[in-house]
Amino acid sequence: MDQFELPRTYVHLNADGATALLDGPELWRRPPAELDAMLTGWLVASFPIEPSDGPGHREMHPNGDELLHVTAGATDVLLSDDAAGGERTVTLHAGQTFRVPKGTWHRLRGREAGTLVTITYGHGTQQG
């Protein structure tokens, strides 16, 4: 059995049912094409929530939904609302989960220090 800390080690759930453990901090230093080739299943990761007034990075997952679960603290999920020409904000507190629909541009803004767990179908993820 493998024991690990989720913030440092991510779990990739492969389509064949196997799992792969990935070095979380190093994963995002890989070139986008390499990441896209690696992430062909679901990625389970954990991130610290840190309070912030500024905008977080934007991302969009064109091939699958993303689940966001706050285990402690609170965060805002800012979702692009193309129809209204702005963003819609959903606030998540400890114990709450939100589904970001595939193809939706979104970003996070921390409200209270804590921890966020994500489950993402990462193939094709776009940053912007």
Tab-separated table of C-alpha atoms in Angstrom:
chain	number	residue	atom	x	y	z
A	1	MET	CA	0.000	0.000	0.000
A	2	ASP	CA	1.096	3.528	-0.748
A	3	GLN	CA	0.688	6.206	1.879
A	4	PHE	CA	1.082	9.818	0.746
A	5	GLU	CA	-0.021	13.394	1.345
A	6	LEU	CA	-2.483	14.569	-1.294
A	7	PRO	CA	-1.191	18.149	-1.534
A	8	ARG	CA	2.241	16.855	-2.563
A	9	THR	CA	1.147	13.800	-4.511
A	10	TYR	CA	-1.726	13.782	-6.967
A	11	VAL	CA	-3.588	10.646	-8.000
A	12	HIS	CA	-4.290	9.985	-11.672
A	13	LEU	CA	-7.212	7.605	-12.176
A	14	ASN	CA	-6.554	5.818	-15.458
A	15	ALA	CA	-9.315	4.606	-17.774
A	16	ASP	CA	-8.217	0.989	-17.160
A	17	GLY	CA	-8.870	1.318	-13.423
A	18	ALA	CA	-5.214	1.643	-12.410
A	19	THR	CA	-3.864	4.636	-10.517
A	20	ALA	CA	-0.623	6.548	-10.892
A	21	LEU	CA	0.906	8.746	-8.212
A	22	LEU	CA	2.304	12.026	-9.559
A	23	ASP	CA	4.554	14.635	-7.941
A	24	GLY	CA	2.056	17.485	-7.522
A	25	PRO	CA	4.397	20.490	-7.384
A	26	GLU	CA	6.477	19.250	-10.338
A	27	LEU	CA	3.505	18.258	-12.496
A	28	TRP	CA	2.600	21.819	-13.522
A	29	ARG	CA	6.185	22.577	-14.614
A	30	ARG	CA	5.818	20.203	-17.560
A	31	PRO	CA	5.092	21.573	-21.047
A	32	PRO	CA	1.358	21.725	-21.890
A	33	ALA	CA	1.648	19.086	-24.644
A	34	GLU	CA	3.314	16.657	-22.228
A	35	LEU	CA	0.634	17.285	-19.595
A	36	ASP	CA	-2.097	16.686	-22.148
A	37	ALA	CA	-0.545	13.355	-23.127
A	38	MET	CA	-0.218	12.291	-19.460
A	39	LEU	CA	-3.618	13.339	-18.162
A	40	THR	CA	-5.944	11.045	-20.066
A	41	GLY	CA	-8.061	10.131	-17.040
A	42	TRP	CA	-9.204	11.832	-13.850
A	43	LEU	CA	-6.793	13.769	-11.630
A	44	VAL	CA	-7.410	14.002	-7.870
A	45	ALA	CA	-5.478	16.820	-6.214
A	46	SER	CA	-5.520	19.040	-3.155
A	47	PHE	CA	-4.530	22.682	-2.868
A	48	PRO	CA	-4.270	25.145	-0.006
A	49	ILE	CA	-6.839	27.931	0.008
A	50	GLU	CA	-5.212	31.253	0.784
A	51	PRO	CA	-7.239	34.452	1.157
A	52	SER	CA	-6.786	36.745	-1.829
A	53	ASP	CA	-8.252	39.944	-3.206
A	54	GLY	CA	-6.749	39.421	-6.641
A	55	PRO	CA	-7.935	37.252	-9.494
A	56	GLY	CA	-6.724	33.669	-9.661
A	57	HIS	CA	-5.631	32.022	-12.890
A	58	ARG	CA	-8.389	31.104	-15.326
A	59	GLU	CA	-8.826	27.610	-16.654
A	60	MET	CA	-11.280	25.556	-18.662
A	61	HIS	CA	-11.673	21.789	-19.019
A	62	PRO	CA	-13.200	21.078	-22.453
A	63	ASN	CA	-13.496	17.297	-22.037
A	64	GLY	CA	-14.991	16.840	-18.577
A	65	ASP	CA	-16.529	18.445	-15.528
A	66	GLU	CA	-14.484	19.432	-12.480
A	67	LEU	CA	-15.534	18.767	-8.888
A	68	LEU	CA	-14.361	21.237	-6.224
A	69	HIS	CA	-14.694	20.208	-2.574
A	70	VAL	CA	-13.711	22.488	0.310
A	71	THR	CA	-12.549	20.472	3.320
A	72	ALA	CA	-11.679	23.566	5.406
A	73	GLY	CA	-11.940	27.325	4.896
A	74	ALA	CA	-13.873	28.985	2.079
A	75	THR	CA	-13.355	30.004	-1.539
A	76	ASP	CA	-15.215	31.795	-4.297
A	77	VAL	CA	-15.623	30.047	-7.649
A	78	LEU	CA	-15.895	32.679	-10.384
A	79	LEU	CA	-17.547	31.272	-13.508
A	80	SER	CA	-17.549	33.054	-16.851
A	81	ASP	CA	-21.063	34.049	-17.825
A	82	ASP	CA	-20.823	34.762	-21.532
A	83	ALA	CA	-24.526	35.604	-21.822
A	84	ALA	CA	-24.226	38.382	-19.233
A	85	GLY	CA	-20.704	39.368	-20.269
A	86	GLY	CA	-19.236	38.904	-16.795
A	87	GLU	CA	-18.755	36.371	-14.043
A	88	ARG	CA	-21.075	34.547	-11.689
A	89	THR	CA	-19.725	33.850	-8.192
A	90	VAL	CA	-20.453	30.770	-6.090
A	91	THR	CA	-19.058	30.713	-2.542
A	92	LEU	CA	-18.075	27.347	-1.078
A	93	HIS	CA	-17.544	26.737	2.632
A	94	ALA	CA	-16.066	23.716	4.434
A	95	GLY	CA	-17.976	20.559	3.530
A	96	GLN	CA	-19.462	21.959	0.317
A	97	THR	CA	-18.872	20.650	-3.206
A	98	PHE	CA	-19.464	22.309	-6.577
A	99	ARG	CA	-19.489	20.926	-10.121
A	100	VAL	CA	-17.925	23.160	-12.766
A	101	PRO	CA	-19.477	22.071	-16.090
A	102	LYS	CA	-17.067	21.089	-18.842
A	103	GLY	CA	-16.197	23.953	-21.163
A	104	THR	CA	-16.761	26.639	-18.496
A	105	TRP	CA	-13.967	29.138	-17.872
A	106	HIS	CA	-13.469	29.574	-14.127
A	107	ARG	CA	-11.073	30.798	-11.468
A	108	LEU	CA	-10.869	30.706	-7.688
A	109	ARG	CA	-10.498	33.468	-5.103
A	110	GLY	CA	-9.734	32.358	-1.548
A	111	ARG	CA	-11.923	33.751	1.244
A	112	GLU	CA	-10.686	31.838	4.333
A	113	ALA	CA	-7.517	29.770	4.673
A	114	GLY	CA	-8.195	26.083	4.234
A	115	THR	CA	-7.977	23.197	1.782
A	116	LEU	CA	-9.598	22.435	-1.560
A	117	VAL	CA	-9.808	18.963	-3.132
A	118	THR	CA	-10.351	18.784	-6.899
A	119	ILE	CA	-11.329	15.954	-9.216
A	120	THR	CA	-10.724	16.921	-12.822
A	121	TYR	CA	-10.785	15.273	-16.193
A	122	GLY	CA	-7.635	17.143	-17.187
A	123	HIS	CA	-7.128	16.158	-20.819
A	124	GLY	CA	-7.220	19.316	-22.962
A	125	THR	CA	-7.224	21.754	-20.034
A	126	GLN	CA	-6.688	25.326	-21.179
A	127	GLN	CA	-5.187	28.169	-19.120
A	128	GLY	CA	-5.861	31.791	-19.899
